[in-house]
């Protein structure tokens, strides 16, 4: 996208849409769903294959129902993410409520750093935008920079509006080294992406398939003595989400290798099976085969 086209799309199309009231946005979402599913067929082959391999016991009709629900939810996610560019502090707190923040407040009082592992489930953009101002910890999130520099800056600005500190994956270890002995930090890490190098990944069974996981979060937790939790985002109703934190380990150095990643996979599979349509099935999660 050219340097001229990106700002044009942002200021002429995206920002005006983000200022629309929610009831209008969800009307737009209904149209987006029809376009994505029936006209464009956005990544339909990937979605179908992922669902079929993950739930081999389901019938074609059952898989089809999940598939359609996924695209409806994905359309909602797109308009909600657009809304997050201009959403108010009041609205984001109401639409991304924390169920048990006291578990994190306890670790803050103890001066402990915490890593919260998450997945691309429900609306992770609301999570990125809305969690920091509800925390006592200094809150950071690791991300992969977008290739489009203009929209990379736009997304960073949106996620940092309410106190979140965004760091690229390469910046995270450097931040931890420089933050030793300073204020307690809460680190949000999406850990369900396909690993870059399958040979160095940790492998287990997830959703009925051999699945590789990046080891970075577990290594950082051991090296910098960080508590690890799982952050689950559930949809209460359209546009409203609740975040619940689940314990993984208070001291990862005492656990066997891969324990953190196994528990993360276990929790994530649990919530996906509750409502399969809310996970990002269009993502090529299993593009690598397990290495012998």
Short mmCIF file of C-alpha atoms in Angstrom, two decimals:
data_model
loop_
_atom_site.label_atom_id
_atom_site.label_comp_id
_atom_site.label_asym_id
_atom_site.label_seq_id
_atom_site.Cartn_x
_atom_site.Cartn_y
_atom_site.Cartn_z
CA UNK A 1 0.00 0.00 0.00
CA UNK A 2 1.44 3.35 -0.99
CA UNK A 3 2.38 6.06 1.49
CA UNK A 4 -0.53 8.14 0.17
CA UNK A 5 -3.16 5.38 0.04
CA UNK A 6 -2.72 4.20 3.65
CA UNK A 7 -3.39 7.62 5.26
CA UNK A 8 -6.27 8.18 2.82
CA UNK A 9 -7.96 4.92 3.83
CA UNK A 10 -7.35 5.65 7.51
CA UNK A 11 -8.65 9.23 7.65
CA UNK A 12 -11.40 8.98 5.03
CA UNK A 13 -12.75 5.49 5.79
CA UNK A 14 -11.48 3.93 9.03
CA UNK A 15 -11.75 6.88 11.43
CA UNK A 16 -15.28 7.93 10.34
CA UNK A 17 -16.43 4.32 10.78
CA UNK A 18 -14.82 4.15 14.24
CA UNK A 19 -16.97 7.09 15.38
CA UNK A 20 -20.23 5.34 14.48
CA UNK A 21 -22.41 4.18 17.40
CA UNK A 22 -22.22 0.48 18.21
CA UNK A 23 -25.71 -0.33 16.89
CA UNK A 24 -24.70 1.04 13.48
CA UNK A 25 -21.34 -0.75 13.60
CA UNK A 26 -23.05 -4.08 14.12
CA UNK A 27 -25.27 -3.40 11.12
CA UNK A 28 -22.03 -2.83 9.18
CA UNK A 29 -20.69 -6.08 10.66
CA UNK A 30 -23.65 -8.01 9.26
CA UNK A 31 -22.79 -6.72 5.80
CA UNK A 32 -19.08 -7.49 6.29
CA UNK A 33 -20.00 -11.07 7.21
CA UNK A 34 -21.96 -11.53 3.98
CA UNK A 35 -19.04 -10.16 1.96
CA UNK A 36 -16.38 -12.24 3.74
CA UNK A 37 -18.31 -15.50 3.70
CA UNK A 38 -20.45 -15.51 0.58
CA UNK A 39 -18.66 -13.16 -1.84
CA UNK A 40 -14.93 -13.13 -1.05
CA UNK A 41 -14.73 -16.49 0.72
CA UNK A 42 -11.90 -15.17 2.89
CA UNK A 43 -9.52 -18.06 3.70
CA UNK A 44 -12.37 -20.54 3.58
CA UNK A 45 -10.08 -23.43 2.68
CA UNK A 46 -7.86 -22.76 5.71
CA UNK A 47 -10.86 -22.43 8.04
CA UNK A 48 -12.49 -25.64 6.78
CA UNK A 49 -9.28 -27.65 7.05
CA UNK A 50 -8.48 -26.36 10.55
CA UNK A 51 -11.98 -27.13 11.83
CA UNK A 52 -12.10 -30.58 10.25
CA UNK A 53 -8.71 -31.59 11.68
CA UNK A 54 -9.50 -30.16 15.13
CA UNK A 55 -12.94 -31.76 15.46
CA UNK A 56 -12.90 -34.99 13.41
CA UNK A 57 -15.85 -36.35 15.41
CA UNK A 58 -18.22 -33.61 14.19
CA UNK A 59 -20.48 -33.99 11.17
CA UNK A 60 -20.21 -31.79 8.07
CA UNK A 61 -23.33 -29.88 9.14
CA UNK A 62 -21.91 -29.26 12.63
CA UNK A 63 -18.62 -28.02 11.18
CA UNK A 64 -20.53 -25.79 8.76
CA UNK A 65 -22.44 -24.17 11.63
CA UNK A 66 -19.19 -23.40 13.48
CA UNK A 67 -17.67 -22.06 10.26
CA UNK A 68 -20.54 -19.61 9.70
CA UNK A 69 -20.50 -18.52 13.35
CA UNK A 70 -16.77 -17.91 13.08
CA UNK A 71 -17.20 -15.55 10.13
CA UNK A 72 -19.99 -13.68 11.93
CA UNK A 73 -17.77 -13.28 14.98
CA UNK A 74 -14.78 -12.33 12.83
CA UNK A 75 -16.84 -9.56 11.20
CA UNK A 76 -17.74 -8.30 14.69
CA UNK A 77 -14.07 -8.42 15.64
CA UNK A 78 -13.14 -6.27 12.64
CA UNK A 79 -15.66 -3.53 13.41
CA UNK A 80 -14.92 -3.67 17.15
CA UNK A 81 -11.20 -3.34 16.43
CA UNK A 82 -11.97 -0.32 14.27
CA UNK A 83 -14.03 1.12 17.12
CA UNK A 84 -11.11 0.59 19.52
CA UNK A 85 -9.21 3.35 17.70
CA UNK A 86 -11.53 5.97 19.23
CA UNK A 87 -13.34 4.12 22.03
CA UNK A 88 -13.71 5.94 25.36
CA UNK A 89 -12.14 4.87 28.64
CA UNK A 90 -15.62 4.24 30.08
CA UNK A 91 -16.72 2.06 27.17
CA UNK A 92 -13.59 -0.08 27.10
CA UNK A 93 -13.85 -0.80 30.84
CA UNK A 94 -17.47 -1.86 30.41
CA UNK A 95 -16.71 -3.98 27.35
CA UNK A 96 -13.54 -5.63 28.71
CA UNK A 97 -14.35 -6.42 32.35
CA UNK A 98 -11.89 -8.25 34.61
CA UNK A 99 -13.49 -11.03 36.66
CA UNK A 100 -10.69 -11.76 39.15
CA UNK A 101 -8.10 -8.94 39.05
CA UNK A 102 -7.35 -9.56 42.73
CA UNK A 103 -5.05 -12.44 41.73
CA UNK A 104 -2.84 -9.87 39.97
CA UNK A 105 -3.18 -7.29 42.74
CA UNK A 106 -1.78 -9.92 45.13
CA UNK A 107 1.33 -10.40 43.00
CA UNK A 108 1.78 -6.64 42.69
CA UNK A 109 1.77 -6.29 46.48
CA UNK A 110 4.42 -9.04 46.63
CA UNK A 111 6.53 -7.16 44.07
CA UNK A 112 6.34 -10.04 41.58
CA UNK A 113 6.48 -9.76 37.80
CA UNK A 114 3.79 -11.65 35.90
CA UNK A 115 3.45 -13.05 32.39
CA UNK A 116 -0.12 -13.58 31.16
CA UNK A 117 -0.35 -15.97 28.21
CA UNK A 118 -3.30 -15.54 25.86
CA UNK A 119 -4.58 -16.73 22.51
CA UNK A 120 -6.30 -15.20 19.51
CA UNK A 121 -9.68 -15.93 21.05
CA UNK A 122 -12.64 -13.53 21.14
CA UNK A 123 -11.57 -9.86 20.95
CA UNK A 124 -7.88 -9.66 21.83
CA UNK A 125 -7.77 -6.05 20.61
CA UNK A 126 -10.13 -4.97 23.40
CA UNK A 127 -7.87 -6.94 25.74
CA UNK A 128 -4.78 -5.09 24.50
CA UNK A 129 -6.48 -1.70 24.70
CA UNK A 130 -8.47 -2.16 27.90
CA UNK A 131 -6.46 -4.10 30.46
CA UNK A 132 -3.63 -1.70 31.37
CA UNK A 133 -5.72 1.00 33.08
CA UNK A 134 -7.30 -1.69 35.28
CA UNK A 135 -3.93 -2.98 36.51
CA UNK A 136 -1.56 -1.91 39.30
CA UNK A 137 1.42 -3.41 37.48
CA UNK A 138 3.20 -1.54 34.73
CA UNK A 139 1.69 -3.37 31.77
CA UNK A 140 3.46 -4.30 28.53
CA UNK A 141 2.44 -6.38 25.54
CA UNK A 142 4.67 -8.11 23.02
CA UNK A 143 3.73 -7.77 19.37
CA UNK A 144 4.97 -8.40 15.85
CA UNK A 145 5.34 -5.13 13.90
CA UNK A 146 3.19 -4.81 10.78
CA UNK A 147 4.89 -4.53 7.39
CA UNK A 148 2.80 -1.44 6.65
CA UNK A 149 4.62 1.23 8.70
CA UNK A 150 1.70 3.66 8.71
CA UNK A 151 -0.82 1.18 10.10
CA UNK A 152 1.80 -0.21 12.48
CA UNK A 153 1.98 3.25 14.09
CA UNK A 154 -1.82 3.51 14.10
CA UNK A 155 -2.26 0.18 15.90
CA UNK A 156 0.49 1.01 18.41
CA UNK A 157 -1.12 4.36 19.20
CA UNK A 158 -4.51 2.72 19.68
CA UNK A 159 -3.22 0.02 22.02
CA UNK A 160 -1.17 2.49 24.09
CA UNK A 161 -3.92 5.09 24.60
CA UNK A 162 -4.86 3.79 28.05
CA UNK A 163 -1.47 2.90 29.48
CA UNK A 164 -0.35 -0.22 27.63
CA UNK A 165 3.35 -0.25 26.67
CA UNK A 166 3.89 -2.05 23.37
CA UNK A 167 7.21 -3.78 22.69
CA UNK A 168 8.33 -5.74 19.66
CA UNK A 169 9.31 -9.36 20.31
CA UNK A 170 12.99 -8.40 20.03
CA UNK A 171 12.63 -5.61 22.60
CA UNK A 172 11.07 -7.76 25.33
CA UNK A 173 14.26 -9.48 26.66
CA UNK A 174 16.09 -6.13 26.71
CA UNK A 175 13.21 -4.58 28.65
CA UNK A 176 13.27 -7.36 31.25
CA UNK A 177 17.03 -6.99 31.73
CA UNK A 178 16.75 -3.23 32.27
CA UNK A 179 13.72 -3.56 34.57
CA UNK A 180 15.30 -5.88 37.15
CA UNK A 181 14.64 -4.52 40.64
CA UNK A 182 12.28 -1.81 39.42
CA UNK A 183 8.47 -1.62 39.48
CA UNK A 184 6.55 -4.91 39.04
CA UNK A 185 5.62 -5.63 35.45
CA UNK A 186 2.69 -7.46 33.86
CA UNK A 187 3.50 -8.82 30.39
CA UNK A 188 0.74 -9.84 27.96
CA UNK A 189 1.92 -12.42 25.43
CA UNK A 190 -0.08 -14.03 22.62
CA UNK A 191 1.38 -17.50 22.41
CA UNK A 192 -0.72 -19.39 19.88
CA UNK A 193 1.06 -18.28 16.69
CA UNK A 194 2.80 -20.83 14.50
CA UNK A 195 6.51 -20.98 15.48
CA UNK A 196 9.00 -19.52 13.04
CA UNK A 197 11.34 -22.49 13.29
CA UNK A 198 9.66 -25.88 13.90
CA UNK A 199 13.02 -27.46 14.82
CA UNK A 200 13.40 -25.26 17.91
CA UNK A 201 9.72 -25.35 18.91
CA UNK A 202 8.17 -27.28 21.79
CA UNK A 203 5.67 -29.85 20.55
CA UNK A 204 2.54 -31.31 22.10
CA UNK A 205 -0.97 -32.32 21.08
CA UNK A 206 -3.43 -29.44 20.74
CA UNK A 207 -6.88 -29.73 19.21
CA UNK A 208 -6.19 -33.27 18.02
CA UNK A 209 -2.99 -32.29 16.16
CA UNK A 210 0.77 -32.18 16.68
CA UNK A 211 1.37 -28.51 17.46
CA UNK A 212 4.56 -26.50 17.83
CA UNK A 213 4.88 -23.67 20.35
CA UNK A 214 7.40 -20.88 20.72
CA UNK A 215 9.49 -21.36 23.87
CA UNK A 216 10.21 -17.69 24.55
CA UNK A 217 7.61 -17.06 27.26
CA UNK A 218 8.68 -20.07 29.33
CA UNK A 219 12.36 -19.16 29.01
CA UNK A 220 11.71 -15.55 30.05
CA UNK A 221 9.65 -16.68 33.04
CA UNK A 222 12.53 -18.85 34.28
CA UNK A 223 15.29 -16.34 33.58
CA UNK A 224 13.53 -13.41 35.26
CA UNK A 225 11.59 -15.31 37.95
CA UNK A 226 8.12 -14.41 36.70
CA UNK A 227 4.75 -15.81 37.70
CA UNK A 228 2.79 -17.20 34.73
CA UNK A 229 -0.99 -17.05 34.30
CA UNK A 230 -3.42 -17.78 31.49
CA UNK A 231 -5.77 -14.97 30.48
CA UNK A 232 -9.10 -16.17 29.11
CA UNK A 233 -11.36 -13.76 27.20
CA UNK A 234 -15.00 -14.90 27.12
CA UNK A 235 -17.85 -13.20 25.29
CA UNK A 236 -20.70 -12.22 27.61
CA UNK A 237 -22.85 -10.88 24.78
CA UNK A 238 -22.26 -9.09 21.50
CA UNK A 239 -19.56 -6.46 22.08
CA UNK A 240 -19.01 -7.30 25.77
CA UNK A 241 -16.18 -9.48 27.07
CA UNK A 242 -14.94 -10.78 30.40
CA UNK A 243 -11.36 -11.70 31.29
CA UNK A 244 -10.60 -14.45 33.80
CA UNK A 245 -7.08 -15.29 34.96
CA UNK A 246 -6.02 -18.89 35.63
CA UNK A 247 -2.81 -19.93 37.46
CA UNK A 248 -0.08 -21.78 35.58
CA UNK A 249 2.99 -21.50 37.84
CA UNK A 250 4.34 -19.28 40.62
CA UNK A 251 7.86 -20.64 40.05
CA UNK A 252 8.53 -22.01 36.58
CA UNK A 253 12.10 -23.01 37.51
CA UNK A 254 10.62 -25.85 39.60
CA UNK A 255 8.51 -27.20 36.74
CA UNK A 256 9.55 -29.69 34.08
CA UNK A 257 10.49 -28.34 30.66
CA UNK A 258 7.39 -27.52 28.63
CA UNK A 259 5.05 -27.41 31.63
CA UNK A 260 4.03 -23.79 30.98
CA UNK A 261 3.35 -24.47 27.31
CA UNK A 262 1.39 -27.64 28.08
CA UNK A 263 -0.80 -25.78 30.59
CA UNK A 264 -1.32 -22.90 28.18
CA UNK A 265 -2.39 -25.34 25.47
CA UNK A 266 -4.69 -27.11 27.94
CA UNK A 267 -6.43 -23.89 29.02
CA UNK A 268 -6.71 -22.56 25.48
CA UNK A 269 -8.18 -25.82 24.19
CA UNK A 270 -10.66 -25.76 27.08
CA UNK A 271 -12.05 -22.32 26.17
CA UNK A 272 -11.99 -23.03 22.42
CA UNK A 273 -14.14 -26.12 22.97
CA UNK A 274 -16.61 -24.01 24.97
CA UNK A 275 -17.27 -21.82 21.90
CA UNK A 276 -15.16 -22.90 18.90
CA UNK A 277 -16.38 -20.05 16.70
CA UNK A 278 -14.44 -17.46 18.72
CA UNK A 279 -10.92 -18.67 17.88
CA UNK A 280 -9.00 -17.37 14.85
CA UNK A 281 -9.50 -20.33 12.51
CA UNK A 282 -8.31 -18.35 9.48
CA UNK A 283 -4.78 -18.40 10.94
CA UNK A 284 -2.44 -21.04 9.43
CA UNK A 285 -1.63 -22.50 12.84
CA UNK A 286 -0.48 -25.91 11.61
CA UNK A 287 1.62 -24.97 8.59
CA UNK A 288 4.66 -26.80 10.03
CA UNK A 289 5.00 -30.55 10.52
CA UNK A 290 6.61 -31.95 13.63
CA UNK A 291 10.34 -32.54 13.22
CA UNK A 292 11.70 -35.97 14.14
#
